[in-house]
Amino acid sequence: MKNFMWIFAFLFLAAGTLFAEETSSKEVILLMGPPGSGKGTQAVRLSKEMHLPHISTGDLLREFLKNPPADQKEHAAQLKAMMDNGKLISNEEIISLLKERIAKPDAAKGYILDGYPRSTEQAEALDKLFSPNDTLVILLLDVPDSAIIERIEGRLTCFSCQKTFHKTLSPPTTPGVCDSCASELGQRSDDVREAIEKRLKVYHEQTEPVIAYYSKKTKVNTIDATQKPDVIFQELVRIAHKK
Ligand code: ADP
């Protein structure tokens, strides 16, 4: 009799866990837009506001490049060369990087994606990770190409906390020093004109089709990202809260 009770208790708990997994829903926010449209800056603020982690595939790659395992140094050098050339990293590698990151406990309730998906294959792979109860909010930061070159060429990045500044448009309080964590600021190796132009070309050819892909399924919220950062942020928050 005792054995039966144990089996019954086990089945009850297992069913409860399965049911909980099926009904728990995630809130996923996609911040889309060309390089230099302010995705990273807005994602950091939105992450605090929405209590969701900010996941940037570019930051994940740069983090990997900082200290690659001994047997992956050559591969890391190849990745860096591709990024410096403004080319996209293979879908296979990015998707596995993303899956590993969103499996972490802090992403259990959802996450804000910045820089993913960048191709329709990546969007399809993301679709497969969704459950029917999940909500998806798409925010598209719209900036003309002409404004982007100036924004990125003058961008200064903190290699420690990833916060960005601009030499003239939003300079740090102390030149060369991050306002947030006091680390040294510098220029990303792909923030030079040649690489920016290539990244823009890749964006138009491979990432813009992703917007068309989502437009067929759901609402794509387009925000004029030439406005002041605070105005853009208020607009993003309003849309994200409304869902
Ligand atoms: P930005 O938005 O300014 O281009 P990111 O940090 O998002 O900067 O990306 C930097 C580089 O990292 C890209 O040019 C590309 O080489 C690589 N990368 C980042 N995310 C992806 C992705 N989802 N798919 C393929 N490559 C990526």
Short mmCIF file of C-alpha atoms and ligand atoms in Angstrom, two decimals:
data_model
loop_
_atom_site.label_atom_id
_atom_site.label_comp_id
_atom_site.label_asym_id
_atom_site.label_seq_id
_atom_site.Cartn_x
_atom_site.Cartn_y
_atom_site.Cartn_z
CA MET A 1 0.00 0.00 0.00
CA LYS A 2 2.85 2.36 0.99
CA ASN A 3 4.55 1.68 -2.36
CA PHE A 4 1.37 2.65 -4.20
CA MET A 5 1.24 5.93 -2.33
CA TRP A 6 4.82 6.73 -3.33
CA ILE A 7 4.10 5.94 -6.98
CA PHE A 8 0.96 8.05 -6.85
CA ALA A 9 2.86 10.98 -5.27
CA PHE A 10 5.59 10.72 -7.92
CA LEU A 11 3.07 10.70 -10.82
CA PHE A 12 1.23 13.65 -9.29
CA LEU A 13 4.45 15.71 -9.03
CA ALA A 14 5.61 14.76 -12.55
CA ALA A 15 2.25 15.75 -14.04
CA GLY A 16 2.38 19.04 -12.11
CA THR A 17 5.84 19.85 -13.49
CA LEU A 18 4.79 19.06 -17.06
CA PHE A 19 1.66 21.15 -16.73
CA ALA A 20 3.62 24.07 -15.25
CA GLU A 21 6.09 23.95 -18.16
CA GLU A 22 3.30 23.97 -20.69
CA THR A 23 1.40 26.86 -19.17
CA SER A 24 4.39 29.09 -18.23
CA SER A 25 4.58 31.79 -20.86
CA LYS A 26 7.48 33.92 -21.99
CA GLU A 27 7.54 37.53 -23.06
CA VAL A 28 9.96 38.02 -25.93
CA ILE A 29 10.84 41.47 -27.23
CA LEU A 30 12.77 41.81 -30.48
CA LEU A 31 14.65 45.06 -30.95
CA MET A 32 15.33 45.35 -34.63
CA GLY A 33 16.95 48.02 -36.78
CA PRO A 34 20.15 48.75 -38.67
CA PRO A 35 23.55 48.90 -36.95
CA GLY A 36 23.83 52.18 -35.07
CA SER A 37 20.07 52.64 -34.67
CA GLY A 38 20.44 52.58 -30.87
CA LYS A 39 19.29 49.00 -30.21
CA GLY A 40 21.95 48.35 -27.58
CA THR A 41 21.36 51.60 -25.67
CA GLN A 42 17.58 51.18 -25.65
CA ALA A 43 17.79 47.47 -24.82
CA VAL A 44 19.77 48.17 -21.63
CA ARG A 45 17.09 50.63 -20.42
CA LEU A 46 14.20 48.46 -21.54
CA SER A 47 15.72 45.49 -19.75
CA LYS A 48 15.51 47.35 -16.41
CA GLU A 49 12.01 48.61 -17.11
CA MET A 50 10.60 45.22 -18.17
CA HIS A 51 12.67 43.07 -15.76
CA LEU A 52 13.86 40.93 -18.65
CA PRO A 53 17.48 40.13 -19.56
CA HIS A 54 19.05 41.90 -22.53
CA ILE A 55 20.58 39.39 -24.92
CA SER A 56 22.79 40.78 -27.67
CA THR A 57 24.30 38.21 -30.01
CA GLY A 58 27.06 40.73 -30.86
CA ASP A 59 27.95 41.03 -27.15
CA LEU A 60 27.88 37.22 -26.77
CA LEU A 61 30.33 36.93 -29.67
CA ARG A 62 32.61 39.68 -28.33
CA GLU A 63 32.55 38.03 -24.89
CA PHE A 64 33.64 34.73 -26.50
CA LEU A 65 36.47 36.52 -28.36
CA LYS A 66 37.85 38.03 -25.16
CA ASN A 67 38.92 34.68 -23.79
CA PRO A 68 38.39 31.75 -26.15
CA PRO A 69 39.32 28.23 -24.92
CA ALA A 70 42.83 27.13 -26.01
CA ASP A 71 41.47 24.73 -28.67
CA GLN A 72 39.26 27.44 -30.21
CA LYS A 73 41.75 30.27 -30.66
CA GLU A 74 41.97 29.76 -34.42
CA HIS A 75 38.20 29.66 -34.75
CA ALA A 76 37.94 32.84 -32.64
CA ALA A 77 40.38 34.60 -35.00
CA GLN A 78 38.18 33.59 -37.96
CA LEU A 79 35.07 34.94 -36.20
CA LYS A 80 36.81 38.22 -35.44
CA ALA A 81 37.90 38.60 -39.07
CA MET A 82 34.29 38.06 -40.21
CA MET A 83 32.93 40.59 -37.72
CA ASP A 84 35.60 43.16 -38.66
CA ASN A 85 34.52 42.65 -42.26
CA GLY A 86 30.85 43.27 -41.42
CA LYS A 87 29.88 39.71 -42.42
CA LEU A 88 27.29 37.61 -40.64
CA ILE A 89 28.42 34.67 -38.53
CA SER A 90 26.91 31.35 -39.65
CA ASN A 91 23.29 30.73 -38.66
CA GLU A 92 24.27 27.41 -37.09
CA GLU A 93 26.78 28.99 -34.73
CA ILE A 94 24.58 31.95 -33.76
CA ILE A 95 21.53 29.77 -33.16
CA SER A 96 23.48 27.44 -30.87
CA LEU A 97 24.90 30.48 -28.99
CA LEU A 98 21.38 31.86 -28.57
CA LYS A 99 19.89 28.55 -27.42
CA GLU A 100 22.60 28.20 -24.79
CA ARG A 101 21.96 31.73 -23.51
CA ILE A 102 18.17 31.58 -23.33
CA ALA A 103 18.33 28.28 -21.45
CA LYS A 104 19.78 30.19 -18.45
CA PRO A 105 17.40 30.70 -15.52
CA ASP A 106 17.23 34.51 -15.84
CA ALA A 107 15.52 34.08 -19.25
CA ALA A 108 12.79 31.78 -17.92
CA LYS A 109 10.15 34.53 -18.09
CA GLY A 110 11.36 36.02 -21.34
CA TYR A 111 14.13 38.18 -22.81
CA ILE A 112 14.94 41.15 -25.02
CA LEU A 113 16.83 40.24 -28.17
CA ASP A 114 19.17 42.77 -29.77
CA GLY A 115 20.85 41.86 -33.05
CA TYR A 116 18.92 38.61 -33.53
CA PRO A 117 17.34 37.48 -35.86
CA ARG A 118 19.42 38.85 -38.71
CA SER A 119 18.21 36.43 -41.40
CA THR A 120 14.94 34.63 -42.10
CA GLU A 121 16.63 31.31 -41.19
CA GLN A 122 17.37 32.75 -37.73
CA ALA A 123 13.75 33.95 -37.40
CA GLU A 124 12.47 30.46 -38.28
CA ALA A 125 14.82 28.92 -35.70
CA LEU A 126 13.49 31.34 -33.06
CA ASP A 127 9.88 30.46 -33.95
CA LYS A 128 10.65 26.85 -33.13
CA LEU A 129 11.66 27.86 -29.59
CA PHE A 130 8.29 29.51 -28.86
CA SER A 131 5.32 27.93 -27.07
CA PRO A 132 1.74 28.89 -27.99
CA ASN A 133 1.34 31.02 -24.82
CA ASP A 134 4.43 33.15 -25.44
CA THR A 135 4.04 36.79 -26.46
CA LEU A 136 6.20 38.43 -29.09
CA VAL A 137 6.66 42.20 -29.38
CA ILE A 138 8.57 43.56 -32.36
CA LEU A 139 10.14 46.99 -32.11
CA LEU A 140 11.84 48.37 -35.20
CA LEU A 141 14.17 51.35 -34.78
CA ASP A 142 14.11 53.24 -38.05
CA VAL A 143 17.08 55.46 -39.04
CA PRO A 144 18.19 56.45 -42.54
CA ASP A 145 21.59 55.16 -43.70
CA SER A 146 22.88 58.74 -43.98
CA ALA A 147 22.68 59.23 -40.18
CA ILE A 148 24.20 55.86 -39.36
CA ILE A 149 27.73 56.38 -40.64
CA GLU A 150 28.19 59.50 -38.47
CA ARG A 151 26.71 57.76 -35.42
CA ILE A 152 28.91 54.66 -35.65
CA GLU A 153 32.13 56.35 -36.74
CA GLY A 154 32.04 58.49 -33.60
CA ARG A 155 30.90 55.71 -31.28
CA LEU A 156 32.97 54.90 -28.20
CA THR A 157 32.34 51.58 -26.46
CA CYS A 158 33.11 50.44 -22.94
CA PHE A 159 34.69 47.01 -23.38
CA SER A 160 33.80 46.13 -19.82
CA CYS A 161 30.06 46.97 -19.44
CA GLN A 162 29.26 47.55 -23.18
CA LYS A 163 27.81 51.05 -22.59
CA THR A 164 28.26 53.27 -25.61
CA PHE A 165 29.00 56.99 -25.99
CA HIS A 166 29.60 59.30 -28.93
CA LYS A 167 32.65 61.54 -29.38
CA THR A 168 30.47 64.63 -29.99
CA LEU A 169 26.75 63.68 -29.71
CA SER A 170 26.93 62.09 -26.21
CA PRO A 171 30.49 62.30 -24.88
CA PRO A 172 31.51 60.71 -21.56
CA THR A 173 31.99 63.08 -18.60
CA THR A 174 35.73 62.31 -18.51
CA PRO A 175 37.24 61.76 -21.95
CA GLY A 176 38.04 58.10 -22.62
CA VAL A 177 36.44 56.85 -19.37
CA CYS A 178 33.09 55.04 -18.97
CA ASP A 179 30.57 57.01 -16.86
CA SER A 180 29.04 53.76 -15.58
CA CYS A 181 31.99 51.58 -14.58
CA ALA A 182 35.08 53.84 -15.01
CA SER A 183 36.71 51.41 -17.47
CA GLU A 184 38.55 52.59 -20.54
CA LEU A 185 36.54 53.44 -23.67
CA GLY A 186 37.61 52.60 -27.18
CA GLN A 187 36.45 52.09 -30.75
CA ARG A 188 35.11 48.68 -31.79
CA SER A 189 37.29 47.23 -34.56
CA ASP A 190 34.21 47.00 -36.83
CA ASP A 191 33.18 50.62 -36.19
CA VAL A 192 35.22 51.94 -39.12
CA ARG A 193 33.70 53.28 -42.32
CA GLU A 194 34.47 50.31 -44.57
CA ALA A 195 32.96 47.79 -42.13
CA ILE A 196 29.95 50.03 -41.40
CA GLU A 197 29.13 50.26 -45.10
CA LYS A 198 29.34 46.47 -45.41
CA ARG A 199 27.15 45.98 -42.30
CA LEU A 200 24.53 48.29 -43.80
CA LYS A 201 24.59 46.36 -47.06
CA VAL A 202 24.18 43.07 -45.17
CA TYR A 203 21.33 44.63 -43.17
CA HIS A 204 19.41 45.64 -46.30
CA GLU A 205 20.00 42.35 -48.08
CA GLN A 206 19.66 39.79 -45.28
CA THR A 207 17.96 41.40 -42.27
CA GLU A 208 15.26 43.53 -43.92
CA PRO A 209 13.54 40.38 -45.26
CA VAL A 210 13.08 39.40 -41.58
CA ILE A 211 10.82 42.46 -41.14
CA ALA A 212 8.69 41.30 -44.07
CA TYR A 213 8.64 37.81 -42.53
CA TYR A 214 7.23 39.13 -39.23
CA SER A 215 4.84 41.62 -40.89
CA LYS A 216 2.94 38.64 -42.30
CA LYS A 217 2.50 37.13 -38.81
CA THR A 218 2.22 39.99 -36.36
CA LYS A 219 2.44 43.74 -35.82
CA VAL A 220 5.83 45.34 -36.44
CA ASN A 221 6.02 48.55 -34.38
CA THR A 222 8.18 51.06 -36.21
CA ILE A 223 9.72 53.89 -34.18
CA ASP A 224 11.44 56.94 -35.61
CA ALA A 225 14.89 56.47 -34.07
CA THR A 226 16.20 59.86 -35.18
CA GLN A 227 14.31 61.32 -32.19
CA LYS A 228 15.97 62.00 -28.81
CA PRO A 229 16.88 58.78 -26.90
CA ASP A 230 14.43 59.59 -24.04
CA VAL A 231 11.54 60.11 -26.45
CA ILE A 232 12.33 56.83 -28.22
CA PHE A 233 12.53 55.04 -24.87
CA GLN A 234 9.11 56.33 -23.75
CA GLU A 235 7.61 55.12 -27.00
CA LEU A 236 9.21 51.67 -26.65
CA VAL A 237 7.98 51.33 -23.07
CA ARG A 238 4.45 52.32 -24.04
CA ILE A 239 4.34 49.69 -26.79
CA ALA A 240 6.01 46.98 -24.70
CA HIS A 241 3.59 47.48 -21.79
CA LYS A 242 0.55 47.51 -24.09
CA LYS A 243 1.59 44.31 -25.88
P1 ADP B 1 25.67 46.24 -34.86
O1 ADP B 1 24.21 46.11 -34.57
O2 ADP B 1 26.20 47.60 -34.53
O3 ADP B 1 26.08 45.77 -36.23
P2 ADP B 1 26.31 43.87 -33.20
O4 ADP B 1 27.09 43.92 -31.96
O5 ADP B 1 24.88 43.49 -33.11
O6 ADP B 1 26.51 45.32 -33.86
O7 ADP B 1 27.00 42.87 -34.25
C1 ADP B 1 28.37 42.94 -34.56
C2 ADP B 1 28.74 41.80 -35.51
O8 ADP B 1 28.53 40.52 -34.84
C3 ADP B 1 27.92 41.69 -36.79
O9 ADP B 1 28.38 42.55 -37.81
C4 ADP B 1 28.10 40.20 -37.14
O10 ADP B 1 29.38 39.96 -37.68
C5 ADP B 1 28.05 39.54 -35.77
N1 ADP B 1 26.67 39.15 -35.38
C6 ADP B 1 25.95 39.66 -34.32
N2 ADP B 1 24.72 39.10 -34.26
C7 ADP B 1 24.64 38.24 -35.31
C8 ADP B 1 23.63 37.38 -35.81
N3 ADP B 1 22.42 37.30 -35.23
N4 ADP B 1 23.90 36.62 -36.91
C9 ADP B 1 25.10 36.68 -37.51
N5 ADP B 1 26.11 37.48 -37.11
C10 ADP B 1 25.90 38.25 -36.01
#
